Coordinates of C-alpha atoms in Angstrom, one line a residue:
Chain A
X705 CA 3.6 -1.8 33.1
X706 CA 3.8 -5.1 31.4
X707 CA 2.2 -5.1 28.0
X708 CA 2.7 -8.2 27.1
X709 CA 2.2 -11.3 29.8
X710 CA 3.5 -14.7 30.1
X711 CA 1.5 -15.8 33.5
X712 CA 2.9 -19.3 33.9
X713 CA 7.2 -19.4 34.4
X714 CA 7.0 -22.9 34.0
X715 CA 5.1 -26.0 32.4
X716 CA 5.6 -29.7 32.4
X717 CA 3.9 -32.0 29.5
X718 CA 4.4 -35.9 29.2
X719 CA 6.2 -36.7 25.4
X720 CA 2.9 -37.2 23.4
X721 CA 0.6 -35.0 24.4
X722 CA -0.1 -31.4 24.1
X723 CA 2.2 -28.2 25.0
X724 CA -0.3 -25.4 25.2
X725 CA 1.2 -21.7 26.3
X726 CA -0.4 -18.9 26.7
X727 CA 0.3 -15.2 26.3
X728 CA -2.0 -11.9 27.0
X729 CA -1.2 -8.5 25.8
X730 CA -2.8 -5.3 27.2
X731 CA -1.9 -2.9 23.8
X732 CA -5.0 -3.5 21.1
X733 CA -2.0 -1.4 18.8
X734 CA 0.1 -4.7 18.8
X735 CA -0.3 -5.7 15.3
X736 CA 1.9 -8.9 14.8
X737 CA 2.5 -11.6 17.0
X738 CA 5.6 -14.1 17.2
X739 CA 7.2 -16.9 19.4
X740 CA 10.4 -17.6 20.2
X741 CA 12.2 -20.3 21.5
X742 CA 15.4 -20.2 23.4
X743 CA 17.7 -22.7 24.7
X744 CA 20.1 -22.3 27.6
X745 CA 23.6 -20.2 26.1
X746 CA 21.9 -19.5 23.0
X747 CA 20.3 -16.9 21.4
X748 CA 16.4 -17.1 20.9
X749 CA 15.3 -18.5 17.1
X750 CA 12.3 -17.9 15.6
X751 CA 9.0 -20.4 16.2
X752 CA 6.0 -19.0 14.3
X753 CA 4.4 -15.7 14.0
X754 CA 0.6 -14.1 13.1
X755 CA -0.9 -11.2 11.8
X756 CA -3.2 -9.5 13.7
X757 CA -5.7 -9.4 10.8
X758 CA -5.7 -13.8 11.0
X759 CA -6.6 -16.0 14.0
X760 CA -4.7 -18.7 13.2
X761 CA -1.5 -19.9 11.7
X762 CA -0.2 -23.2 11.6
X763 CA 3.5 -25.0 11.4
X764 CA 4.0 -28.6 11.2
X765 CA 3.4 -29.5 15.1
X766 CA 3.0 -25.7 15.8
X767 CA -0.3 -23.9 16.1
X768 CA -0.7 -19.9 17.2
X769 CA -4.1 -19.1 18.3
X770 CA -4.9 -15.3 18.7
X771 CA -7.9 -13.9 20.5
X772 CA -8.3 -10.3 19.7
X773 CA -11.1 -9.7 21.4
X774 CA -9.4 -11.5 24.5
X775 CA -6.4 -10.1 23.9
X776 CA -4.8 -13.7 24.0
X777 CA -2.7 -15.4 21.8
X778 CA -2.0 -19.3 22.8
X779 CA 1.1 -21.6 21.0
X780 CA 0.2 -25.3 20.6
X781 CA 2.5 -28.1 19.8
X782 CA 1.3 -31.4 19.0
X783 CA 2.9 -33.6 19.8
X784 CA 5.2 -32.5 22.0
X785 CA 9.2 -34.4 22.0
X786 CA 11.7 -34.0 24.4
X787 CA 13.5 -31.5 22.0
X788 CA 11.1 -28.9 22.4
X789 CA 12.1 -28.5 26.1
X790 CA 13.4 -24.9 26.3
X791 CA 12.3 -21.2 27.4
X792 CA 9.1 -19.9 24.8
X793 CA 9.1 -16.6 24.7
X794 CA 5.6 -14.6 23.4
X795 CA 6.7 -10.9 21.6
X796 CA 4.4 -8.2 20.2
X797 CA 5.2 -6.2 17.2
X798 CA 4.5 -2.4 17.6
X799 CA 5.4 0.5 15.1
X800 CA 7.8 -2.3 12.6
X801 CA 10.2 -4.0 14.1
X802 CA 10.1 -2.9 17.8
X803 CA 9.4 -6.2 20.1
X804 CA 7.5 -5.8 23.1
X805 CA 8.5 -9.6 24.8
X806 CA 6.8 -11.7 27.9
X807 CA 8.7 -12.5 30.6
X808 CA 8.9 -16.2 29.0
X809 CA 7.6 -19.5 29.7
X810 CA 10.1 -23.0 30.6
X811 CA 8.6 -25.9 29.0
X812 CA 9.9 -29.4 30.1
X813 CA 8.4 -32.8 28.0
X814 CA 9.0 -35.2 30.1
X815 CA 10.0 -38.8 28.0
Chain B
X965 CA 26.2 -16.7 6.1
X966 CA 27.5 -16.7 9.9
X967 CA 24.3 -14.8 10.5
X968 CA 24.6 -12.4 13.9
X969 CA 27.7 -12.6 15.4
X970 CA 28.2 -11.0 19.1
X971 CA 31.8 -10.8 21.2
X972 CA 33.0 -11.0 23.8
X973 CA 30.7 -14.0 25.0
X974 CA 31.7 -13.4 28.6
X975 CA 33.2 -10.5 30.3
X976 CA 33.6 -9.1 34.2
X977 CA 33.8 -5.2 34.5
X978 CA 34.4 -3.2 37.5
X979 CA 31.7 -0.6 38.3
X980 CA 32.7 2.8 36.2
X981 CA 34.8 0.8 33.9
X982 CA 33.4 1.2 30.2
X983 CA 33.4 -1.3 27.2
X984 CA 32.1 -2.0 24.1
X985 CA 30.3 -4.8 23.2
X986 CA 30.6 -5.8 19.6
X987 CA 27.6 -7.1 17.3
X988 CA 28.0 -7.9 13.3
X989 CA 25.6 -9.2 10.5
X990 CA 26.1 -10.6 7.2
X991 CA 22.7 -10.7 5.8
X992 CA 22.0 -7.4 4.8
X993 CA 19.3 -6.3 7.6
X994 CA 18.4 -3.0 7.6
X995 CA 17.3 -3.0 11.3
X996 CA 19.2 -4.0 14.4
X997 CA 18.6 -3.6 17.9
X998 CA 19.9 -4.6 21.3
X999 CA 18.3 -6.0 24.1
X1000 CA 19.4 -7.0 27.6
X1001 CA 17.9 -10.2 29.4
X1002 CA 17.0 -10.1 33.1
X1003 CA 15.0 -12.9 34.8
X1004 CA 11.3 -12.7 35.2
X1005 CA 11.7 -9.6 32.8
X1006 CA 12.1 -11.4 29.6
X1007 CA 14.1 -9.6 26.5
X1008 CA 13.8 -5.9 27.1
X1009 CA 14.6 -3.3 23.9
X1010 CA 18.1 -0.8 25.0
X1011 CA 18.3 0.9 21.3
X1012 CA 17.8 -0.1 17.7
X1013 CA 18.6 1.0 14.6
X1014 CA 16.7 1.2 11.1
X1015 CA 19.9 1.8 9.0
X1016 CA 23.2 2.9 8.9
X1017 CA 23.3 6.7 10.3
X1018 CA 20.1 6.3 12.3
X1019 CA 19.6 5.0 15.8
X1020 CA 17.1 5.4 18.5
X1021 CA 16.1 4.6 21.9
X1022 CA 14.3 1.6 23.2
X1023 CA 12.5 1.1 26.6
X1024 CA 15.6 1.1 28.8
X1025 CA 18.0 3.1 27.2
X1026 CA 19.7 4.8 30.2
X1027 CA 24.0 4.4 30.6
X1028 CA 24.1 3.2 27.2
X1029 CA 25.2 4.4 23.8
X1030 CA 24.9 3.3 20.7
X1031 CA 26.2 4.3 16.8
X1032 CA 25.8 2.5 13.4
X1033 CA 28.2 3.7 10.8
X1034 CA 27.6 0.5 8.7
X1035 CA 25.0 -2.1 7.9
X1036 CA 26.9 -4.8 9.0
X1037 CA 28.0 -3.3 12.7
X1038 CA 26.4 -2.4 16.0
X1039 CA 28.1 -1.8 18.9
X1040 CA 26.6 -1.0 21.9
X1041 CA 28.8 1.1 24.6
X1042 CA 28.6 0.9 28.5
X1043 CA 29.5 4.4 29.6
X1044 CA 29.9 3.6 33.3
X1045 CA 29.3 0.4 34.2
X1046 CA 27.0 -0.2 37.1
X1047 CA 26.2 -3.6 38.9
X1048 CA 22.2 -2.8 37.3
X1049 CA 23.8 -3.7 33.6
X1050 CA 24.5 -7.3 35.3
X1051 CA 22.5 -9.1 32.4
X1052 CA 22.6 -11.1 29.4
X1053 CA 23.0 -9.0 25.9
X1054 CA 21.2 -10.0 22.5
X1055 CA 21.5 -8.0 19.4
X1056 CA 19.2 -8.6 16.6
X1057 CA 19.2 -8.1 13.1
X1058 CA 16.0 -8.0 10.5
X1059 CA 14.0 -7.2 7.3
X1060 CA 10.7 -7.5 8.8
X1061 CA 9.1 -8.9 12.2
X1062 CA 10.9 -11.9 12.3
X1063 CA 14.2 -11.0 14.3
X1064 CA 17.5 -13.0 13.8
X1065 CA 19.7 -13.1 17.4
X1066 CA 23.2 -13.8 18.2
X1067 CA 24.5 -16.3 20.7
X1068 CA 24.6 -13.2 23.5
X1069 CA 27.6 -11.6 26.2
X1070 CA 26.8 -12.1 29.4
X1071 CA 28.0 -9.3 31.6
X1072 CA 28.4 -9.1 35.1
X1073 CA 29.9 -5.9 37.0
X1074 CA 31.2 -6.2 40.2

């Protein structure tokens, strides 16, 4: 039982545009919301996080979008550079500091 | 600060050989956790820890152990390996939400 979804594996964006990824939890007890980003042989590092009290939250080219109603949350980055080609992972925050993580996303910017 | 720090990076175990795999922070965190990463399953929780003495179980805790006799330190133990633990290892380290990770171990068991 999967309480936290990443439905696409994979996305492909042209360098320029917009990277949108989406994420849908099923637990309305989630009650902090963060992204990471991981590269190939590292560890995953911190994107940007939001409470579940806000619907926004905003970081330079990153954007987090959450939904409660929906149970959705959405990460946007604008513009998107080849850099930002890695594995985005959505996690949950349940009870403190246990994550509850999607199954990740691969983004590729094509230049 | 050389942040979390996780060894071995690689290492091959027979099935029923045990190990330990070694995780270290030198920031101070209260609460560290493992996790193991499997494809199309994403990071998954084994144990954690909220400070030095205490330790719990996470959503797959089964065949292995855990201890935390400093802030610093947090090994995680394979009992009897099993080709199931084939997977990549992240411990964690934090204050709050945001979770600091080391470089991982990948383990495979033959």
């Amino acid at each position: 039982d999967q309480q936290v979804k990443q439905n696409s594996p994979s996305l492909s964006v042209q360098e320029g545009r917009i990277s949108i990824l989406n994420c849908d939890y099923t637990n309305s007890m989630f009650d902090y919301f963060l992204w990471y980003k991981k590269y190939p042989a590292e560890g995953p590092t911190f994107l940007i996080s939001i409470s579940s009290i806000k619907d926004k939250n905003e970081d330079g080219r990153f954007t987090v979008f959450l939904n409660k109603s929906a149970k959705h949350l959405s990460l946007h980055i604008v513009p998107s550079q080849p850099g930002d080609s890695a594995v985005y992972f959505c996690a949950a925050a349940l009870y403190g500091n246990k994550l509850v993580f999607g199954a990740g996303t691969i983004l590729r910017v094509k230049s | 600060n050389a942040g979390v720090t996780q060894t071995p990076k690689f290492q091959v175990l027979k099935t029923g050989q045990s190990m330990t795999l070694q995780c270290a922070q030198d920031m101070n965190h209260e609460y560290m956790s493992w996790y193991r990463q499997d494809p199309g399953m994403g990071l998954r929780l084994i144990h954690y820890s909220v400070g030095a003495g205490i330790t719990d179980q996470g959503e797959v805790p089964n065949g292995y152990n855990v201890s935390r006799s400093t802030t610093e330190d947090f090994p995680l133990r394979l009992l009897s390996a099993a080709p199931s633990q084939t997977s990549v290892y992240f411990c964690a380290s934090s204050t709050d939400y945001e979770q600091y990770f080391g470089p991982g171990t990948r383990l495979t068991v033959t």
